[in-house]
Every structure is written in structure tokens, then in C-alpha cells.
Coordinates of C-alpha atoms and ligand atoms in Angstrom, one line a residue:
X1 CA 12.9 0.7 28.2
X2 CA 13.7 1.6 24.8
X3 CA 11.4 2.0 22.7
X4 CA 11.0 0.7 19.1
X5 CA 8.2 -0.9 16.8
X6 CA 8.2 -4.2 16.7
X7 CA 6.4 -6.9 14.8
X8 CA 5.7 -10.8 14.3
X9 CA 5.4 -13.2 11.6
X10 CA 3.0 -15.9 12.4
X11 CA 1.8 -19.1 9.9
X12 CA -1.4 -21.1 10.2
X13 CA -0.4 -24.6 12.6
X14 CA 0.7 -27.6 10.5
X15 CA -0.2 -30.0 13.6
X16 CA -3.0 -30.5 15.7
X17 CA -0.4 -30.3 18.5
X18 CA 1.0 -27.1 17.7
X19 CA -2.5 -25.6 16.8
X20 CA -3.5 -26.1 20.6
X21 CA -0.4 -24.4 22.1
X22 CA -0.4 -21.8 19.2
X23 CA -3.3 -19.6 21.6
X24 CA -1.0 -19.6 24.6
X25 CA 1.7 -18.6 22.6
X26 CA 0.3 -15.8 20.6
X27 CA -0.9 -14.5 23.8
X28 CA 2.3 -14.1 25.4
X29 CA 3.8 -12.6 22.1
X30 CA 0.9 -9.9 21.3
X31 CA 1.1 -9.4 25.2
X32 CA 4.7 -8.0 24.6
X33 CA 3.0 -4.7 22.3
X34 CA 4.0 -5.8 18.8
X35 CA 3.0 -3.0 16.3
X36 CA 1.5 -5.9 14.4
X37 CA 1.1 -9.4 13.7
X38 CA 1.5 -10.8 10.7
X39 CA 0.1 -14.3 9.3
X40 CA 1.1 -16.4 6.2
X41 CA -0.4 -17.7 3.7
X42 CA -0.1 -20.3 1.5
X43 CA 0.3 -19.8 -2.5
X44 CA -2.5 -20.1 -4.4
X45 CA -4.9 -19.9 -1.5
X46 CA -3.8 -23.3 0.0
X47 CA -4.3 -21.8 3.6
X48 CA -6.9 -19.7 3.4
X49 CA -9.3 -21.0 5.8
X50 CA -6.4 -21.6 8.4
X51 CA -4.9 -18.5 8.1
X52 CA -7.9 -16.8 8.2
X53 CA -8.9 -18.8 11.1
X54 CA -5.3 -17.4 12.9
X55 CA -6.6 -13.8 12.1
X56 CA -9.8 -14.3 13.5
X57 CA -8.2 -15.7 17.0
X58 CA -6.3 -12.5 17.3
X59 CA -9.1 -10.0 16.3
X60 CA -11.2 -11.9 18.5
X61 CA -9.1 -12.6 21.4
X62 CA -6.5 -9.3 21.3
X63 CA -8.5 -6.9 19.9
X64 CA -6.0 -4.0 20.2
X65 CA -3.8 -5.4 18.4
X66 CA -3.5 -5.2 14.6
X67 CA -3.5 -8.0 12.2
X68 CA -1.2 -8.1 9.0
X69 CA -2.9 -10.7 6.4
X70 CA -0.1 -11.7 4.1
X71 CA -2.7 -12.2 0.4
X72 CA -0.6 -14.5 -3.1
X73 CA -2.3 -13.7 -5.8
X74 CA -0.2 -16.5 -8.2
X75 CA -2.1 -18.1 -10.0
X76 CA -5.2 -15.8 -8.9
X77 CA -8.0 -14.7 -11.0
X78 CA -8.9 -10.8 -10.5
X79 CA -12.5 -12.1 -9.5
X80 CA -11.1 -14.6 -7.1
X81 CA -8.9 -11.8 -5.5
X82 CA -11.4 -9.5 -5.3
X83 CA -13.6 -12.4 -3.2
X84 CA -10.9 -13.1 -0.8
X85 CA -9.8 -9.7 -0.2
X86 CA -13.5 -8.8 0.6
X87 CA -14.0 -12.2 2.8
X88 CA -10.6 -11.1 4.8
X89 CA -11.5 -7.7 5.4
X90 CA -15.6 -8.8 6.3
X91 CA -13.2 -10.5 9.1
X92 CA -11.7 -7.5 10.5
X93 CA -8.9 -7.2 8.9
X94 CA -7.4 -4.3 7.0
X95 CA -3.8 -4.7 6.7
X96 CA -2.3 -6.6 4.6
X97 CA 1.3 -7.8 3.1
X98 CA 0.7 -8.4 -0.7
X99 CA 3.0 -10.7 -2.0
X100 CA 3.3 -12.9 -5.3
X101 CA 3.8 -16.5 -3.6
X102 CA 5.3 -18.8 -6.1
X103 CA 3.9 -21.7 -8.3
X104 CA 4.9 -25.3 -6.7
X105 CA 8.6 -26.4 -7.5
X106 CA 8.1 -28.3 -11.0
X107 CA 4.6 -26.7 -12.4
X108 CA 4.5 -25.3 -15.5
X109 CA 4.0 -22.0 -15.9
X110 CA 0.3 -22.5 -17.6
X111 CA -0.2 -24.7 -14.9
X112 CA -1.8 -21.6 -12.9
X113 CA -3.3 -19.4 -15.4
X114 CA -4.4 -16.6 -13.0
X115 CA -4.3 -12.8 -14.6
X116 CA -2.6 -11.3 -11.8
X117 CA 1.3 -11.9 -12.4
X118 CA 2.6 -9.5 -9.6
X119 CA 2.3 -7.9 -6.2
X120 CA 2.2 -4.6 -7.3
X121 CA -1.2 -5.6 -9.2
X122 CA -2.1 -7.3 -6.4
X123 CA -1.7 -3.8 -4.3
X124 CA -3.8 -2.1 -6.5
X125 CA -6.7 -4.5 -6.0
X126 CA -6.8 -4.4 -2.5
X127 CA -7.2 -0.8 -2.3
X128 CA -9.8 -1.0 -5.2
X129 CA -11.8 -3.3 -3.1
X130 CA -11.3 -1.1 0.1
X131 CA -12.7 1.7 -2.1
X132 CA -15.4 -0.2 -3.4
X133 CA -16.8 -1.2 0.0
X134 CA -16.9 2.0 1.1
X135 CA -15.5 4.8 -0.8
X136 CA -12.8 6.6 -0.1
X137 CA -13.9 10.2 0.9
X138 CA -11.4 12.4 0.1
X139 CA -11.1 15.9 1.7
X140 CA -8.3 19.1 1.8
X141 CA -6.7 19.5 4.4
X142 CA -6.6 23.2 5.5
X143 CA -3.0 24.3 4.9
X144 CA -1.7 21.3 4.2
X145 CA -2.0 21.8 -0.1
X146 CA -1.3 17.6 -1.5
X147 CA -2.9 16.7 1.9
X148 CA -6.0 14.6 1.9
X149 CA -7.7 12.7 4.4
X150 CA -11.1 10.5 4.4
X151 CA -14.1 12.5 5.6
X152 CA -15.0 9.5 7.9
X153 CA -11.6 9.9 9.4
X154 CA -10.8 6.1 8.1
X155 CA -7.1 5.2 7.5
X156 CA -6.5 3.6 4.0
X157 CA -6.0 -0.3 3.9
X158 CA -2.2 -0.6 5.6
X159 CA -0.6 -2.7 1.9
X160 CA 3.1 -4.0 3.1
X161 CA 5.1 -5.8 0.1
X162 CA 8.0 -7.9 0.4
X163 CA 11.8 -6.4 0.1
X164 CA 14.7 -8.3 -0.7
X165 CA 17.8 -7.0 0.4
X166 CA 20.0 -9.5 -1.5
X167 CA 18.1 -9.5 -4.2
X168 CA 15.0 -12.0 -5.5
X169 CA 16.2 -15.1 -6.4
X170 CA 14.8 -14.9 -10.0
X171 CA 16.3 -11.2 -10.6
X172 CA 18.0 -10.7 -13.3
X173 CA 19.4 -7.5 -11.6
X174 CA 19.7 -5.6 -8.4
X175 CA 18.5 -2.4 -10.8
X176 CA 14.8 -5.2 -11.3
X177 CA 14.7 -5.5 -7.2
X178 CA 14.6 -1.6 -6.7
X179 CA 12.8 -1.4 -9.8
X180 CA 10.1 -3.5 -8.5
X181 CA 9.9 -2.0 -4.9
X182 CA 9.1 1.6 -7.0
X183 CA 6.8 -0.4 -8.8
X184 CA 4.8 -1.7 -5.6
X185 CA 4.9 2.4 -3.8
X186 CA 3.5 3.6 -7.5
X187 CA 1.0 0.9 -6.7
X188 CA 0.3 2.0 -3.6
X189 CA 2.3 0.1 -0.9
X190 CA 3.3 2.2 1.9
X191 CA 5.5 -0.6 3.9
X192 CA 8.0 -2.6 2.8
X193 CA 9.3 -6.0 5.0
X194 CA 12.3 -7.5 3.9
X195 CA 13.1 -11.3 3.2
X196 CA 15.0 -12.8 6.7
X197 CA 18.9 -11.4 7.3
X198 CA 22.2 -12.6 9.0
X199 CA 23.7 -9.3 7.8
X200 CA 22.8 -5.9 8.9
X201 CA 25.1 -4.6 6.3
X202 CA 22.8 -6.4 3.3
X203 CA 19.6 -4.3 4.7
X204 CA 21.6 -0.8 4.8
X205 CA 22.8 -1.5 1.6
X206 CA 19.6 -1.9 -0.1
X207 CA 17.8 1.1 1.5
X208 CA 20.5 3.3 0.9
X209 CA 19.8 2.0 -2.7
X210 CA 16.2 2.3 -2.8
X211 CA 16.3 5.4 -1.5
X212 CA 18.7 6.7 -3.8
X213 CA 16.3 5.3 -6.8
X214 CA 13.1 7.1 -5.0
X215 CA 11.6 4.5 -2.5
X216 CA 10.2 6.4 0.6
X217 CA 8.6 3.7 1.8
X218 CA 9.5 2.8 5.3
X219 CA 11.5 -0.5 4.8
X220 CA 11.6 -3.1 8.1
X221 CA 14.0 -5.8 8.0
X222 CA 12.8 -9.0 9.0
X223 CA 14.8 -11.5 11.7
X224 CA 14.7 -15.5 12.2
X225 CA 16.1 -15.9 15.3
X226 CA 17.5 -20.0 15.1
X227 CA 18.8 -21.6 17.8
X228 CA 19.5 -25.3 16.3
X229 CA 22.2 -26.4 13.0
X230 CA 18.8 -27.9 11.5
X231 CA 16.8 -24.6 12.0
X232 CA 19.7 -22.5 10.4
X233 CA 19.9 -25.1 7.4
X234 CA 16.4 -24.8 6.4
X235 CA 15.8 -21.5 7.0
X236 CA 18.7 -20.5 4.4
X237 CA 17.6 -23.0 2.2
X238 CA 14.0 -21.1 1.9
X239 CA 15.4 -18.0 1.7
X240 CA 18.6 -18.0 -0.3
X241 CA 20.3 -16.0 2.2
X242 CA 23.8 -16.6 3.8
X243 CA 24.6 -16.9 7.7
X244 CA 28.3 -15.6 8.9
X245 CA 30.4 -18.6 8.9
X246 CA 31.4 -18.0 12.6
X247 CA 27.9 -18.2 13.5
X248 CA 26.9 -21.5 11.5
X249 CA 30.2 -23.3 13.4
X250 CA 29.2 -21.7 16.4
X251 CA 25.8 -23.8 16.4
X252 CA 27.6 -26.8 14.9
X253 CA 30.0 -27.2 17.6
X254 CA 27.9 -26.1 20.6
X255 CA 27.6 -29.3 22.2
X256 CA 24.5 -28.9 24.8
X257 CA 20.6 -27.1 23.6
X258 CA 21.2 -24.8 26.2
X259 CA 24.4 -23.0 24.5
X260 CA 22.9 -23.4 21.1
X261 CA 19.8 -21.4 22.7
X262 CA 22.4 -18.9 24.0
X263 CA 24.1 -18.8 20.8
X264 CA 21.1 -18.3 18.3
X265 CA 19.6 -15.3 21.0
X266 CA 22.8 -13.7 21.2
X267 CA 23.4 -13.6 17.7
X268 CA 19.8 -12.6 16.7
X269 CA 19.6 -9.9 19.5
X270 CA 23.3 -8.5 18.0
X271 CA 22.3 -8.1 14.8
X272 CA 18.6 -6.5 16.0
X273 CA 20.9 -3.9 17.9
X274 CA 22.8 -3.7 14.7
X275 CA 19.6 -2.6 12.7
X276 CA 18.6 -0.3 15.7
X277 CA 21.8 1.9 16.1
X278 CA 21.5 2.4 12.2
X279 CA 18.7 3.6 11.8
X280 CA 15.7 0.7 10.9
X281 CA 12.4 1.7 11.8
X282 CA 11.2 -1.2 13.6
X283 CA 12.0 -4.9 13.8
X284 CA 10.0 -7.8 11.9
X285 CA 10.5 -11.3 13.9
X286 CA 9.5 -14.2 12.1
X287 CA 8.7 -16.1 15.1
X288 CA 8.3 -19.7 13.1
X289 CA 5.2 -20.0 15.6
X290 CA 7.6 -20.2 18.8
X291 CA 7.6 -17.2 21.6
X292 CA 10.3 -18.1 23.8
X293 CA 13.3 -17.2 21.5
X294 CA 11.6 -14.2 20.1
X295 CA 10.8 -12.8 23.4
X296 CA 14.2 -13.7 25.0
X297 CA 15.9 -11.2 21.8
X298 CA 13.4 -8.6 22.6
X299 CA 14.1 -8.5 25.9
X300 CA 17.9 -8.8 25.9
X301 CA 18.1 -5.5 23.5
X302 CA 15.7 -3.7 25.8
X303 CA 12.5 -3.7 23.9
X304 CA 11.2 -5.3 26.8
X305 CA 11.6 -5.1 30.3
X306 CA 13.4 -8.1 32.6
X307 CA 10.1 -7.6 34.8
X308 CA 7.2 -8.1 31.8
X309 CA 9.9 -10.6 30.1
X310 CA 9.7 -13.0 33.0
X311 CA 6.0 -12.9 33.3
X312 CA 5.5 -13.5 29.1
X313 CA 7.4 -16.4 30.2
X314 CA 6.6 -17.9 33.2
X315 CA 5.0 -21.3 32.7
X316 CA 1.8 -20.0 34.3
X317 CA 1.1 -17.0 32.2
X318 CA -2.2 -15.8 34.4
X319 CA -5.1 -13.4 33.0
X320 CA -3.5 -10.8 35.2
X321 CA -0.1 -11.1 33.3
X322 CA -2.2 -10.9 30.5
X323 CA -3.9 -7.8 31.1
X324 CA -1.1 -5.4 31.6
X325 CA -0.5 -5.0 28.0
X326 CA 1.5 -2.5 27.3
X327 CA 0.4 0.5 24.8
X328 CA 1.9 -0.8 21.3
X329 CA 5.1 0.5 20.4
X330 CA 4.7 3.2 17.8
Ligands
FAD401 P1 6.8 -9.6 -7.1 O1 7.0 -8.3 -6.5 O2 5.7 -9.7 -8.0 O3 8.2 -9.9 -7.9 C1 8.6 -11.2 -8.2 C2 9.7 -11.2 -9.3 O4 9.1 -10.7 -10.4 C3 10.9 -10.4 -9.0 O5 12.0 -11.0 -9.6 C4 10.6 -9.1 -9.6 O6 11.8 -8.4 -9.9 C5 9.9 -9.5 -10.9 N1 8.9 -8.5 -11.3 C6 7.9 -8.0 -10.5 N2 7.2 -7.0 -11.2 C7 7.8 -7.0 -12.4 C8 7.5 -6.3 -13.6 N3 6.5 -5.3 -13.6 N4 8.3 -6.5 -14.7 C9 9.3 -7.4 -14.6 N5 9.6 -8.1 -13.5 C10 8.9 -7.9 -12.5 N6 5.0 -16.4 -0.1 C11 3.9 -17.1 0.2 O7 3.5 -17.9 -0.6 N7 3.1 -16.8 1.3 C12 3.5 -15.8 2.2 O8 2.8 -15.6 3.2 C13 4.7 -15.1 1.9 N8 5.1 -14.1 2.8 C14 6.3 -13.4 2.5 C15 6.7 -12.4 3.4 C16 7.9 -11.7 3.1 C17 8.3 -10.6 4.1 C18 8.7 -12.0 2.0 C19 9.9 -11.3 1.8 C20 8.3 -13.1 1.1 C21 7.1 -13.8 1.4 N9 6.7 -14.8 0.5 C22 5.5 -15.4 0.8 C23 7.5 -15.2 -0.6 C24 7.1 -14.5 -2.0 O9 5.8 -14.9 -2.4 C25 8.2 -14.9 -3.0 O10 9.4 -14.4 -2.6 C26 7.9 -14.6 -4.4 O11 8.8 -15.3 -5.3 C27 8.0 -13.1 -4.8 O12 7.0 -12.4 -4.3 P2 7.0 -10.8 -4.5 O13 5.8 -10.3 -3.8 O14 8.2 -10.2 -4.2 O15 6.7 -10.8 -6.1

């Protein structure tokens, strides 16, 4: 089996109905070794509750598994910040993926006064808090001159920001993008996970660039796998990104679920194989809460076995299944 970090993208449930499945299927999903999992949260602190509440189920239920809290700080005041990075972290968690989130289509732009305008602040905060709950410790190591590592052997708070590998929608230039990636390693970032693709090219393009500019941050690109016309629609409408016509018509024209399925996993697991063979350092699947698809890419590029794919979905999926857990990927 190869092996490959891998990572999900979860969101707080929007339905009672979905919130009572969402334990089975974030069991079968951290069951398949994910490096992490990731969950959303609403701009301005909308979420909070709920997404800390999907933290908690995780920390609680999978404890080997680490939790990525993604923070907004639009609209945030720095004493606000400060209080809900110290509430997520009293909860167990201690990585995060600091992003801006935007102000509501519409609102004017004093409509949110907060004082922290970007991520890269936002990245400096949480490590201030992390520091100010317990200081950071700082000791040589022997032979290693540069090298320093906490005296309580502690890894620093994990801080991911968000890439975009066709640029952010309110660039002015691709030059601002890489710009603002430096910005958030000089902050203090050391991961970068890139808005959803449908090109591998796009992703090796912007690496090479940020590399080129001085970004050694490792940079994952991200993948929605979509299996349905209406699934593609919205997710390029929410991320200003564009499919390959063939595989838009493809979905179109399919006429049954089943070869739309086949479709959206064959695509999805293509362009994953893509980003393997040149050279990504791990895979982010935004998962849009669902395990089946995700698990079905994952195991048709080899990142998990037929055997452990079939139990993570077999309609019973028992305690026993459960408990072989594979080390995560690393
Ligand atoms: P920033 O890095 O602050 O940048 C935003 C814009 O400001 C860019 O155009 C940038 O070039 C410009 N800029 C930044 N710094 C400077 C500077 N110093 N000077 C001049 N210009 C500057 N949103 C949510 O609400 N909740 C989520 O959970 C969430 N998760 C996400 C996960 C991923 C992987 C990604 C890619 C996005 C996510 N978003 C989320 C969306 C994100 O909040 C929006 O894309 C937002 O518009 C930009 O956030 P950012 O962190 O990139 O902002």
C-alpha cells in the first residue's frame, strides 16, 4: 500500500439529520489514518460552538487522531481572538488553519470593525497565545547551530493558512498571492492548504512560483471529489475555480447516479495520482461531510487497501473494524 499523508476537511452539520450520521461517518473516515482532520468555521465566529463541538467529538472519540481548527478572524477584535483561541486550545486542540473568512455578500466594510484585517495577523496571535499559556522554552540543540527545541519537548502550535493556486479572487496580482503566502511563513505558518483544484497543472504552477519567491512551506493541494452536475456547480461557484470541460459534460450526460458516481471517483482519484507522481506532499479531501466518495478515491489510488476499504464501508461498520486503525500516514 502506498503510502502518503492524507487529510480531511470536515464542517459543523447544518441538519439535525446529518448531525446524527456525521459520528458514523467520521468514524469510518479517521479510521482510514488521515494525518489530520480539519473543521470549518464560520466567519465571524458564526459556528463556533458547533464547530467546536465537531472537535470535541474527535478528541474525545479518536483520540489519536489530530484535529485542525480552521480560526476567521474578520471582523475579530484582538481580545476576542485571543478568547477563542484560548477556549479552542483549553479543548484540546492545537492545530489550527488560520484563515481571514470574508464579511457577508453586501456588508459594508465598517460593518465589521474588528482590528485584525489578515491571516497572517491572525498567525501571529495564535502562537502568542500558545506562548502565553505556557511559554515557549527554548533550548540549543547540540550541533545543530539555528536549531532550537522546547525544553518540555512540546511541538509549537501546528498554524496551516490557506493557498490559492489560481489566485484569490480579490488579487490584484499573482505577485499579491505569493506575496501574501511569504507574508503568512514570516508570520509563522508552517503549512499551507490550497483552495479546491480540477487541475493538477494550476497547483505545480503556483509552488514552483512560491518557491521560486522563498516559500518553504510545505504546500497540500486540496480535492472536492463531486459526483453530481449540481455538486460541481456549486462547488465552482464557491471557489472561483474551473472544471475541464470534458469532465463537466461527462457528469451532464451520464444518465444513471451510479456512472455519475463512477465518473466523479475516477476523475477525483486521476487528478490525486496526478498530484502524487509530481511530487505533492500529501492530499487534502474536502469531504463536504460525506465518506463514501472520499474513501472510494483513496482507495482506488492505493492509499488504502481493497481489504480495510470494504470494511470502512460496509453498512455494519463494527467496533472491531473500528479498532484496527492503522498508524497515521506520515
Ligand atoms: P488573507 O491571507 O488575509 O488574504 C486575503 C486577501 O488580502 C488576498 O487578496 C491577499 O492578497 C490580501 N492581503 C493579505 N495580506 C495583505 C497585506 N499585508 N497587504 C495587502 N493585501 C493583503 N473561510 C471561512 O469563513 N471559514 C473557513 O473555515 C475557511 N476555510 C478555508 C480553508 C481553505 C483551505 C481555504 C483555501 C479557504 C478557506 N476559507 C474559509 C475562505 C477564506 O476565508 C477566504 O478565501 C478569504 O477571502 C481569504 O482568506 P485568507 O486567509 O487567504 O486571507
Amino acid at each position: 500500500m502506498r503510502k502518503v499523508p492524507f487529510s480531511f476537511e470536515l464542517h459543523p452539520a447544518r441538519s439535525e439529520h446529518i448531525a446524527k450520521q456525521l459520528p458514523d461517518r467520521i468514524a469510518r473516515l479517521v479510521a482510514a489514518g488521515p494525518e489530520f482532520v480539519s473543521v470549518t468555521y464560520g466567519a465571524g465566529g458564526s459556528s463556533q460552538d458547533a464547530s467546536l463541538d465537531v472537535l470535541k467529538h474527535v478528541i474525545e472519540n479518536h483520540p489519536g487522531v489530530r484535529t485542525m481548527a480552521h480560526l476567521t478572524c474578520v471582523g475579530s477584535t484582538v481580545q476576542h481572538a485571543h478568547e477563542t483561541v484560548r477556549t479552542f486550545m483549553d479543548a484540546g486542540v492545537h492545530s489550527f488553519l488560520a484563515v481571514r473568512g470574508d464579511l457577508p455578500v453586501g456588508a459594508p466594510e465598517d460593518a465589521f470593525p474588528g482590528d485584525i484585517r489578515t491571516a497572517a495577523e491572525l498567525v501571529q496571535l495564535i502562537h502568542a497565545v500558545q506562548n502565553e499559556r505556557r511559554p515557549w522554552r527554548e533550548v540549543a540543540v547540540p550541533g545543530t547551530p539555528g536549531i532550537t527545541v522546547d525544553r518540555d519537548g512540546r511541538e509549537r502550535a501546528a498554524i496551516a493558512v490557506a493557498a490559492f493556486p489560481n489566485g484569490h479572487p480579490s488579487s490584484r496580482s499573482w505577485q499579491q498571492d505569493i506575496d501574501t503566502l511569504l507574508a503568512k511563513q514570516a508570520a509563522g505558518a508552517n503549512l499551507a492548504i490550497c483552495q479546491m483544484i480540477f487541475h493538477a497543472e494550476d497547483y505545480f504552477r503556483m509552488v514552483d512560483a512560491a518557491r521560486a519567491a522563498g516559500v518553504e512551506l510545505p504546500i497540500l493541494p486540496a480535492i472536492t471529489p463531486v459526483t453530481t452536475p449540481a455538486g460541481l456547480a456549486r462547488n465552482l461557484e464557491l471557489s472561483g475555480e474551473q472544471a475541464p470541460a470534458d469532465f463537466a459534460v461527462a457528469l451532464e450526460v451520464e444518465p444513471t447516479e451510479a456512472g455519475r458516481r463512477e465518473i466523479g471517483i475516477d476523475f477525483a482519484a486521476k487528478l490525486t495520482e496526478r498530484l502524487i507522481e509530481g511530487g505533492a506532499p500529501g492530499i487534502h479531501l474536502y469531504t463536504r461531510n460525506m465518506h463514501e466518495v472520499p474513501l472510494a478515491v483513496l482507495a482506488r489510488v492505493g492509499l488504502i487497501d481493497d481489504a480495510r476499504y470494504a470494511q470502512l464501508i460496509a453498512p455494519e461498520f463494527t467496533s472491531e473494524a473500528q479498532a484496527i486503525v492503522g498508524e497515521p500516514a506520515s
